[in-house]
XYZ file of C-alpha atoms in Angstrom:
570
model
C 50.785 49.396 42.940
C 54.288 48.925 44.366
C 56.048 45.738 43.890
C 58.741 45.137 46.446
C 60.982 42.621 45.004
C 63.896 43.640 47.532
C 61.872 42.156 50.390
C 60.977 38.350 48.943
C 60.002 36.090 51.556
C 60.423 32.466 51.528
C 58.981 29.394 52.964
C 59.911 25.207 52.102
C 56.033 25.158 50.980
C 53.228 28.075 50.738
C 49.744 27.452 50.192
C 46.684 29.196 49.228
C 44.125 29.256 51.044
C 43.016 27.973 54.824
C 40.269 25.685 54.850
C 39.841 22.159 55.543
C 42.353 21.503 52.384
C 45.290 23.735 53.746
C 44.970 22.753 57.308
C 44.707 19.076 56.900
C 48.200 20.273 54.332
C 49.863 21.835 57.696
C 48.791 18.830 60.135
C 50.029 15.695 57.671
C 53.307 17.717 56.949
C 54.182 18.004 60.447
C 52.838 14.575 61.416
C 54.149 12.682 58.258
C 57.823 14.584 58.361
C 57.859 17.234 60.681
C 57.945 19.974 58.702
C 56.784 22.960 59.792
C 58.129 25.538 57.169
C 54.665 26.401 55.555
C 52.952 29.987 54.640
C 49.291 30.107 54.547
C 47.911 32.990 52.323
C 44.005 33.784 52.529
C 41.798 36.626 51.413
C 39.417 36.554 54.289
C 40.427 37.903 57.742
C 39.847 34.466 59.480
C 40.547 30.833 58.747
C 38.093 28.145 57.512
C 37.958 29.441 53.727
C 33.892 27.898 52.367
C 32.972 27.648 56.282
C 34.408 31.036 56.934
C 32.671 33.080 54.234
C 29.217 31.541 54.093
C 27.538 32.427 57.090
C 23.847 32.776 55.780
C 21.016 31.964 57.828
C 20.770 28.005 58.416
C 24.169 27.360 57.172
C 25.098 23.978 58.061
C 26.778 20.415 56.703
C 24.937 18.238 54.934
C 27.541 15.146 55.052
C 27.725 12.825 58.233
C 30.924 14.936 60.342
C 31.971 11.706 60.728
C 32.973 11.772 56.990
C 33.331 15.254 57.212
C 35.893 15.343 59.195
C 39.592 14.513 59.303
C 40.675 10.764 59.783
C 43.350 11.698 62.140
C 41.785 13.932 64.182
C 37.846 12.537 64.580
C 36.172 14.000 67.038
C 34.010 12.233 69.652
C 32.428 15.681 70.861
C 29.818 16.490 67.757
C 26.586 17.531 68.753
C 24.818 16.266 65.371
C 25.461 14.407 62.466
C 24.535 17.309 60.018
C 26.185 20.174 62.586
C 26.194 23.836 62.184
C 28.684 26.151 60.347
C 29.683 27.589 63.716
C 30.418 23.560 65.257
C 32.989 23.220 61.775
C 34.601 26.337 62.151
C 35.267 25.432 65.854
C 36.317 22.058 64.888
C 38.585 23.229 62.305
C 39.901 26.328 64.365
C 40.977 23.488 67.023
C 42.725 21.232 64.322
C 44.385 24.729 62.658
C 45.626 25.438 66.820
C 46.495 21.982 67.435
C 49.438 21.922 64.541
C 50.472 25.598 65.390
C 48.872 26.317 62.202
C 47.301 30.133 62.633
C 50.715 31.830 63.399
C 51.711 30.542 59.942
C 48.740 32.128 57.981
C 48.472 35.823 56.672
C 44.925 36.975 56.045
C 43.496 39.703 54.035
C 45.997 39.182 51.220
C 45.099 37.901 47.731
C 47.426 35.988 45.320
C 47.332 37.537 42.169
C 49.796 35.475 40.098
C 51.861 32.479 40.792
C 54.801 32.060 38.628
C 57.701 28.798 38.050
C 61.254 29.900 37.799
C 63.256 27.689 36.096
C 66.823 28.851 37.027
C 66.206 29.007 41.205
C 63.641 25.389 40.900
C 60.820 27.709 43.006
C 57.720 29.090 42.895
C 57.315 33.000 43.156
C 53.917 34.655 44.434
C 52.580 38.246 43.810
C 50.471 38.882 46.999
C 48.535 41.902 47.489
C 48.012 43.252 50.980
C 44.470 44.562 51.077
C 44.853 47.143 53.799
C 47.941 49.110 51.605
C 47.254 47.630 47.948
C 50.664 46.897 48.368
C 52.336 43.549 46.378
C 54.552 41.353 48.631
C 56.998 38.747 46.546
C 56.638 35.254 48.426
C 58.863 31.924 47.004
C 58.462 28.302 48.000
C 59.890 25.229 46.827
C 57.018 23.727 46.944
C 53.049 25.148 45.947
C 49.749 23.853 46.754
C 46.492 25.112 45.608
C 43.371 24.757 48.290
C 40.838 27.240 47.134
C 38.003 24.963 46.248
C 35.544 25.270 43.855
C 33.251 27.671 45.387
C 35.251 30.943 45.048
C 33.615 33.131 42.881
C 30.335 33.995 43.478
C 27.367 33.993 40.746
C 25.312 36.762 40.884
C 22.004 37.682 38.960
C 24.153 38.906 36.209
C 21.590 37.794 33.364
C 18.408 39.766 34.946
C 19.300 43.890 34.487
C 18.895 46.280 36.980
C 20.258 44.705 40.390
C 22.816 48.111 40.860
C 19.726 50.207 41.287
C 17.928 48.182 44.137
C 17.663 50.470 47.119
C 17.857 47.258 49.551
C 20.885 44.956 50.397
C 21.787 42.277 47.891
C 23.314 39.182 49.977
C 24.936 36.228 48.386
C 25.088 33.037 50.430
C 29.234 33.591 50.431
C 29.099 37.658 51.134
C 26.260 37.399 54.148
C 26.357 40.763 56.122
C 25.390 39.083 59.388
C 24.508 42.609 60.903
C 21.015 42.599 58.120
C 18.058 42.497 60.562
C 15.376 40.285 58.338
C 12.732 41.095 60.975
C 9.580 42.509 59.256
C 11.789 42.434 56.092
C 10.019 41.245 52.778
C 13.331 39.024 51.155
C 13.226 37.477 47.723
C 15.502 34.111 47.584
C 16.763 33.334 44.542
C 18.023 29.492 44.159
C 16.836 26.415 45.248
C 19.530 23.881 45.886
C 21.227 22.937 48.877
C 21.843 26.372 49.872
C 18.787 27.655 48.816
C 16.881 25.003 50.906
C 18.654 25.858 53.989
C 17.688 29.334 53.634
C 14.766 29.640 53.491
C 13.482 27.753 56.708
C 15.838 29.771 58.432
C 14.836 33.362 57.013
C 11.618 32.794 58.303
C 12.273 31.533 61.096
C 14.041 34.931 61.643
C 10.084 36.765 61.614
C 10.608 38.308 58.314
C 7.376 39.397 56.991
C 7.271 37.355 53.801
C 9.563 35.289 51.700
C 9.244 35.049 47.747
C 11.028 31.979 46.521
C 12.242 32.351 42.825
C 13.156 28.457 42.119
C 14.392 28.450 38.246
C 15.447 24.414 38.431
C 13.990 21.240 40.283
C 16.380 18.885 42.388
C 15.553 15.698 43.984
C 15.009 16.388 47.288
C 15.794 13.098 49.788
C 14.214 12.820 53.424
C 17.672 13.070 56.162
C 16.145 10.353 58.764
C 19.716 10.763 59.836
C 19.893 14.032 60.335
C 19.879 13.780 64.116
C 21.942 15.308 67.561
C 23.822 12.719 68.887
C 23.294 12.237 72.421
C 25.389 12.763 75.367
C 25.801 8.673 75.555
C 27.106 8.297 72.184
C 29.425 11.100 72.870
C 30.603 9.750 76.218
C 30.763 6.235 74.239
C 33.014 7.543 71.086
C 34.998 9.291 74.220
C 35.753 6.190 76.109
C 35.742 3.279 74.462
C 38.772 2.423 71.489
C 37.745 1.742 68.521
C 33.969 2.971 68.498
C 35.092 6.523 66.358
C 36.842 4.069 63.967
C 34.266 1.661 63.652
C 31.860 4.293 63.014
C 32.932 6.433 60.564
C 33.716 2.584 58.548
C 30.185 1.731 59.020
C 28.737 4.944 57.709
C 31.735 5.066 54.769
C 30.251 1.714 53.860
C 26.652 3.001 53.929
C 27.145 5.864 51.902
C 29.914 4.104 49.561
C 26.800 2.237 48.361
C 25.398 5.046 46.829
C 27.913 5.136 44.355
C 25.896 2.879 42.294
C 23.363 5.043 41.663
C 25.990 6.807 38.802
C 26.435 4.715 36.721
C 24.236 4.264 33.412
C 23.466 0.310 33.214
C 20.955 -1.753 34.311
C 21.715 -1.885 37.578
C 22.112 1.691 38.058
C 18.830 2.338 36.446
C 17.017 -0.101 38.868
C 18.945 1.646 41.562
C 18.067 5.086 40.214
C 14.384 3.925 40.539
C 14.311 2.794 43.897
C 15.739 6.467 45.354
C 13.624 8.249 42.769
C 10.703 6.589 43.770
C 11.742 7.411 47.620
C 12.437 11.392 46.621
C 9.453 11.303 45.240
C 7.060 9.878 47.732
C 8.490 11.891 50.233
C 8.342 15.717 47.975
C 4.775 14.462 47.683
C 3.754 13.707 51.118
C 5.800 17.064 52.059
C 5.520 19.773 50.115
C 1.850 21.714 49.320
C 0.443 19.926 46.449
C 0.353 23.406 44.040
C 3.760 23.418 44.106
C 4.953 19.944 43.241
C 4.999 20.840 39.374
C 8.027 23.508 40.060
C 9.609 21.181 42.448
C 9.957 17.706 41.575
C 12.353 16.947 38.445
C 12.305 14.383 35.386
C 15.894 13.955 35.261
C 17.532 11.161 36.277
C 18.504 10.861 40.370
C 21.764 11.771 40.374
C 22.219 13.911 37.182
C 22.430 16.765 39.760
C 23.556 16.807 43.356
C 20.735 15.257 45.644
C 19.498 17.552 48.607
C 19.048 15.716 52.391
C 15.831 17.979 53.723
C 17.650 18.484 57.043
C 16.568 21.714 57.513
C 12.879 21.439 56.877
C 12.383 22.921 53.490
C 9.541 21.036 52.168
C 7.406 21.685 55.438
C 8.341 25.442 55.763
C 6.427 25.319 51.788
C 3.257 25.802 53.980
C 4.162 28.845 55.723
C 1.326 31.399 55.337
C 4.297 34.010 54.571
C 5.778 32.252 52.191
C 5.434 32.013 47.769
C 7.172 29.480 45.384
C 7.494 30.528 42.056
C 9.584 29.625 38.920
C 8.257 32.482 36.738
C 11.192 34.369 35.069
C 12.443 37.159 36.845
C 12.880 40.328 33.586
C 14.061 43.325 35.806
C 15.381 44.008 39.344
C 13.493 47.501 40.507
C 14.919 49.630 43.277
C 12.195 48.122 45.478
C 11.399 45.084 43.712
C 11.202 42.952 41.191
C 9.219 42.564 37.487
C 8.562 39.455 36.763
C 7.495 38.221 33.138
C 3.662 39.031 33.277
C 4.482 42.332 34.662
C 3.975 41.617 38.385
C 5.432 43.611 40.846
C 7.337 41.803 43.504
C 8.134 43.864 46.762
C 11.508 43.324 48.505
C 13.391 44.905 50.873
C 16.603 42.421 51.546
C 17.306 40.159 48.107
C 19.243 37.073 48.628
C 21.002 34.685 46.613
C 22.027 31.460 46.954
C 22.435 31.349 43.301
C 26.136 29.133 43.752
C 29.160 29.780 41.869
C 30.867 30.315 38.775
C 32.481 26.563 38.939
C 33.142 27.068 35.282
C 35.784 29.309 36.121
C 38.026 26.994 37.971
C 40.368 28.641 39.565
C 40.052 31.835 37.004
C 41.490 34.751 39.786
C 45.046 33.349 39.642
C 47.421 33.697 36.932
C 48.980 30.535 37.393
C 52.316 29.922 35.154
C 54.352 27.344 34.571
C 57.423 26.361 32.436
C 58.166 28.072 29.568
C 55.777 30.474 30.228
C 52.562 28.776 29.725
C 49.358 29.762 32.057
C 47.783 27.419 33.635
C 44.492 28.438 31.427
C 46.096 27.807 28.420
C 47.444 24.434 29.113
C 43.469 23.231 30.262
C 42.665 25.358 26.534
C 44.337 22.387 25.308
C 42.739 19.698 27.153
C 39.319 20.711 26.783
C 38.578 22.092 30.346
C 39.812 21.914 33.946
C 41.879 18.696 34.433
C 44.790 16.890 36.792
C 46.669 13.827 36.721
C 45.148 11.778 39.507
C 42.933 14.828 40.355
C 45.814 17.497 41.349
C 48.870 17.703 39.266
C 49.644 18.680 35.628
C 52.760 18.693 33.682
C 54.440 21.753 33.150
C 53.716 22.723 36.446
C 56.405 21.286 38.881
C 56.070 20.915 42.667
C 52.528 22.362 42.038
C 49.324 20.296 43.591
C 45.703 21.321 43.429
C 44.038 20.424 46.845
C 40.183 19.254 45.810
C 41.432 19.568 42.024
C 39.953 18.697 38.950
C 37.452 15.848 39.497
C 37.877 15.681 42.717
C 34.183 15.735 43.751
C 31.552 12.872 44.016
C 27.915 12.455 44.826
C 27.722 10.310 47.206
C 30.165 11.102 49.720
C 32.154 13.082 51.569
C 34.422 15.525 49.262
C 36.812 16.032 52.624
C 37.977 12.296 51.876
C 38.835 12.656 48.646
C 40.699 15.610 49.784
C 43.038 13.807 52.762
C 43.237 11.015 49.870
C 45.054 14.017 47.856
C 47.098 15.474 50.426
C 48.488 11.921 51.505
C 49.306 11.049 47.817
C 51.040 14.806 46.891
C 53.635 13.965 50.455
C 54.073 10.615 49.089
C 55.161 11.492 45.787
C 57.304 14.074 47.280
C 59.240 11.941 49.803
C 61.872 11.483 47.469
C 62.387 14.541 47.018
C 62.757 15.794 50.768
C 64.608 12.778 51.292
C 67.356 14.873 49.336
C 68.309 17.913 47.584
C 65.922 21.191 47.904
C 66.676 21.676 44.013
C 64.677 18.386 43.665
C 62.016 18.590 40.977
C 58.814 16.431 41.146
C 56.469 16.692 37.810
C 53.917 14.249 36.276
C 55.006 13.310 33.021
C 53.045 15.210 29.660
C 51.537 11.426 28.354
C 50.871 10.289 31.734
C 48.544 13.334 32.341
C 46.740 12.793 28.761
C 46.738 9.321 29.555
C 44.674 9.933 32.795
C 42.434 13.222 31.379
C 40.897 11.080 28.498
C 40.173 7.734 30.714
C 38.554 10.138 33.420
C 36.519 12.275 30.680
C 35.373 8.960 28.868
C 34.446 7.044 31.654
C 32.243 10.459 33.031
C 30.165 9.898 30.006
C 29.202 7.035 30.632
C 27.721 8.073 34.177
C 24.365 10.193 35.118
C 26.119 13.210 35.060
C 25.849 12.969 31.360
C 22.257 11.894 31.073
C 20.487 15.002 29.882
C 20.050 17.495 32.884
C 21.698 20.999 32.981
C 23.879 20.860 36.185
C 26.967 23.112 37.341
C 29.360 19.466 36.423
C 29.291 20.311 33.177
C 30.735 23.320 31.449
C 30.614 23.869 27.250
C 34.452 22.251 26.328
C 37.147 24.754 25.237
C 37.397 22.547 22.141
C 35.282 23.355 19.461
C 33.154 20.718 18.153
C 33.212 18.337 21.599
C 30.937 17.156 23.872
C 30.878 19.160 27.163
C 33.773 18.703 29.694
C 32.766 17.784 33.319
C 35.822 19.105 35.207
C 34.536 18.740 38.723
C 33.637 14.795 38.876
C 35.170 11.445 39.756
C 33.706 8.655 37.917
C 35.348 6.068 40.295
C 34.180 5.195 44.225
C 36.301 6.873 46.402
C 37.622 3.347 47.364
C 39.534 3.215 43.980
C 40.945 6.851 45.004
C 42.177 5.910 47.984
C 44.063 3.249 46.419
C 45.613 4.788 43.405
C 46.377 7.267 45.921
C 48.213 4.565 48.545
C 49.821 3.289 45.619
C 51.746 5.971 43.289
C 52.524 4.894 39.585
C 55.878 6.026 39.802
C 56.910 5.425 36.413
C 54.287 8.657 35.862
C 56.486 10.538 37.291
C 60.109 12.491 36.432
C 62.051 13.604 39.255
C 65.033 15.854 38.519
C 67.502 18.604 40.193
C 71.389 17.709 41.712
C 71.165 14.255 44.206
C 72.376 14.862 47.478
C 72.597 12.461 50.272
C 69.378 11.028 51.053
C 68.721 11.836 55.217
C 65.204 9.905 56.774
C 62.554 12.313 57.130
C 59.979 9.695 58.333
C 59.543 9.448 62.155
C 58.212 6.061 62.420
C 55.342 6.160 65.196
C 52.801 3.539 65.992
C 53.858 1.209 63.511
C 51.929 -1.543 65.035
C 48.859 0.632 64.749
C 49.331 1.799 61.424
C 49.727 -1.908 59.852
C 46.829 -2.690 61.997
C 44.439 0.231 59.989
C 45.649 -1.041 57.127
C 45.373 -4.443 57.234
C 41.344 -3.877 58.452
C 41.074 -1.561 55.626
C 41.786 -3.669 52.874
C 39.953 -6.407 54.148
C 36.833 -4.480 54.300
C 37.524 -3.002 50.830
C 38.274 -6.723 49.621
C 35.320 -8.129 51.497
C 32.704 -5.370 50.966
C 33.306 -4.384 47.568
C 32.919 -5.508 44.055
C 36.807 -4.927 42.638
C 35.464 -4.939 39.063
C 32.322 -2.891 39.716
C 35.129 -0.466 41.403
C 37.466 -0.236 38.795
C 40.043 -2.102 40.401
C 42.408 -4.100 38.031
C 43.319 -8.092 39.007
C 46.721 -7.226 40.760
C 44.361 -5.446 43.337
C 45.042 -8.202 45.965
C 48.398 -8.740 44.726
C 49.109 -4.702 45.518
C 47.915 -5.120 48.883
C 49.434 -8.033 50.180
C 52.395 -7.038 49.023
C 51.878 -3.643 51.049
C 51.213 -5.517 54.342
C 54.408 -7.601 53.704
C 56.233 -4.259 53.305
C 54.367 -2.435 56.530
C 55.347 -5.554 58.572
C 58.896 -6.003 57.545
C 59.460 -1.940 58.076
C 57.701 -1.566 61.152
């Protein structure tokens, strides 16, 4: 494999990947500072990364687009609250055109290592090209991760035989859209949100019978939201200021009110009860009675990610053409399968919505930093997968992860968390493009330790640690400790938003030669930005319980003072 090191390319800031992460990146850079000097590098041929590659049958959201969704760029125009995978890709395919983002992306390349030289202060890629194998040499001052969690499928690599089955093998990320399921006898294997999405849609697609291999229950929750939204409420969110906003802060609200349901007191049990008890009556009234032993859990609500039934799940249970069953699968056949009392199970298509291997966060790059040290072998030392404040890590300068380390919650909308990230990564760096392109920005070492062991103690002290087997947790790389949860955020999103709006910047060490500091802030709609703030934080001050959310006592102090500043400035 040739590695042309004569021809390096070079860009102000590169990122991998070109989902929702990477093109909110492109539109805050250029709306925050106007900076336009980005590379995009993405292993599919198409943007959208997750809502690019998984095209299986009933693919859709299950978060309220009005969450799901960018803050600056809402759109008035949805058709449903839980849309499609073809209405995101559109929406984000508009956003990505909007910034001039597409001309700035190369597709069908891979980034096989990512490496921090010390003498020149930049990053330097190793990209291979798919269509030659060739490796192209890319540097950037600045590097940001957005490949998301979901990136490597799991297969059925515990059950032998699956290389010898005559049919195709689909996973819910690899979909071959051009597989006719008509007639087709398909065996789904998985049962959570993908899986339930599935399977109403496979047969609504006529094939001639569906097996369902479940090997784990979930609490499944009716969606009485999951509705279209009518051409009124369109016109309405259109027309009339404010209704978009007000929305999208009225269903925030709603579903930041869920986040109680995490934590492991007495109010969080009674809580626990109440949705249990809702799951519950509605599995019951739903699904056929002989299968409500494989299907409803005895874990805690919460433990694992809930499922909203918008697609129908439960009800399609009754198909004639369907069978649930959680007996173990021993042996894929060439036309089948063998399961453990030596049934034969005829397939022709198997599919898998099996998920991913989130325990291998981030495993295809070689990512490494100063003095040599991979990015594997600094978490080695942590225990698992980690970030200061969810996307940075000493050792690793001018590096941010885009839906990091503990980035993820239960109870809302992961794209929020994600904006949250990119907003707080430019703000930390605004010092540095105020001056010198040698300018250095790195989270200090006991900062970051600091932050890993509040995050992992306060974790086990939430559901997530209550007893169920769940894809949070992964075995630690310590010996002798108590399993890491890497993906999680044991705080409301509320308190992420603020330690995002307001950067400890004693946490951080800025270095490289001072030049003369130019303004890179274009200062728009100041009136309207102090506006949105000062409504924010009264609703977060009004609305929420500081202590419950982790807030310390200078919470009101912090804000005020950040409405004196917005007014005085603007």
């Amino acid at each position: 494999m040739a590695d042309h090191t004569d021809n390096i390319s070079y860009s102000q800031f590169a990122c991998i990947g070109s989902g929702f992460s990477a093109i909110g990146l492109g539109a805050q850079l250029k709306r925050w500072y106007g900076i336009t000097d980005i590379r995009f590098f993405e292993r599919d041929s198409e943007l959208g990364g997750t809502w690019f590659s998984n095209q299986y049958p009933g693919c859709a959201c299950d978060v309220p687009t009005t969450l799901y969704s960018f803050s600056f760029e809402q759109n008035p125009k949805w058709t449903h609250v839980l849309p499609s995978r073809q209405e995101l890709w559109d929406y984000l395919k508009a956003v990505a055109d909007k910034y001039d983002l597409p001309q700035k992306m190369t597709f069908n390349t891979t980034v096989e290592r990512c490496e921090w030289i010390e003498k020149t202060a930049r990053w330097r890629l190793h990209i291979n090209r798919k269509e030659d194998q060739q490796t192209q040499i890319h540097e950037c001052q600045f590097l940001f991760s957005a490949t998301g969690y979901f990136g490597k499928p799991r297969g059925l690599d515990n059950i032998p035989g699956v290389d010898t089955f005559q049919g195709p093998v689909l996973h819910s990320s690899r979909w071959d859209p051009a597989v006719d399921l008509t007639d087709k006898r398909v065996v789904v294997f998985g049962n959570g949100c993908t899986g339930t999405q599935m399977v109403p849609a496979i047969l609504r697609a006529k094939a001639k019978h569906v097996t369902h291999v479940v090997r784990s229950r979930h609490w499944i929750m009716p969606a009485d939201f999951s509705k279209p939204i009518s051409p009124l409420m369109r016109t309405i969110l259109t027309y009339l200021p404010g209704m978009g906003a007000l929305r999208r802060l009225l269903i925030f609200c709603f579903a930041e009110n869920d986040f109680r349901a995490f934590a492991m007191d007495e109010a969080g049990a009674r809580y626990r009860q109440r949705l249990r008890a809702r799951s519950e009556t509605y599995m019951r009234s739903t699904a056929p009675a002989k299968y409500h032993d494989m299907l409803i859990p005895e874990f805690e609500v919460g433990c694992k990610r809930r499922i909203f039934d918008s697609s129908g799940y439960l009800a399609s249970l009754h198909a004639p053409n369907l069978t649930l069953t959680d007996e173990e699968v021993v042996e894929v056949l060439p036309q089948g399968l063998r399961m453990r009392s030596d049934t034969i199970v005829d397939a022709d298509v198997i599919a898998l919505a099996s998920g991913f291997k989130t325990e291998e966060f981030f495993g295809d790059i070689d990512v490494v930093g100063r003095g040599g040290e991979t990015l594997q072998q600094h978490w080695d030392r942590f225990g698992g997968p980690e970030a200061y404040n969810c996307c940075a890590m000493n050792g690793f300068p001018n590096f941010f992860m885009l839906l990091g380390p503990n980035t993820a919650q239960g109870h809302t909308s992961v794209l929020m968390a994600v904006e949250n990230a990119i907003n707080y990564a430019l703000r930390i760096l605004k010092p540095v493009l105020a001056r010198s392109s040698s300018q250095i920005a790195e989270v200090k070492r006991s900062a970051e330790e600091a932050y890993v062991d509040r995050i992992q103690a306060e974790l086990q002290k939430t559901v997530y640690f209550s007893g169920c087997h769940s894809w949070y947790l992964m075995d630690n790389r310590v010996k002798g400790k108590s399993k890491w949860n890497g993906l999680s955020y044991p705080y409301s999103q509320v308190r992420f938003w603020y330690h995002c709006l307001f950067p400890v910047w004693k946490d951080w060490e800025f270095r490289g030669e001072k030049m003369k500091q130019r303004s890179i802030v274009k200062r728009k709609n100041g009136l309207l930005v102090a506006t949105g703030a000062i409504v924010g934080a009264g609703v977060c001050l009004l609305l929420l319980d500081n202590n419950k959310m982790g807030f310390g006592v200078g919470f009101q102090t912090k804000i005020a003072g950040f409405l004196k500043g917005l007014i005085h400035s603007s």
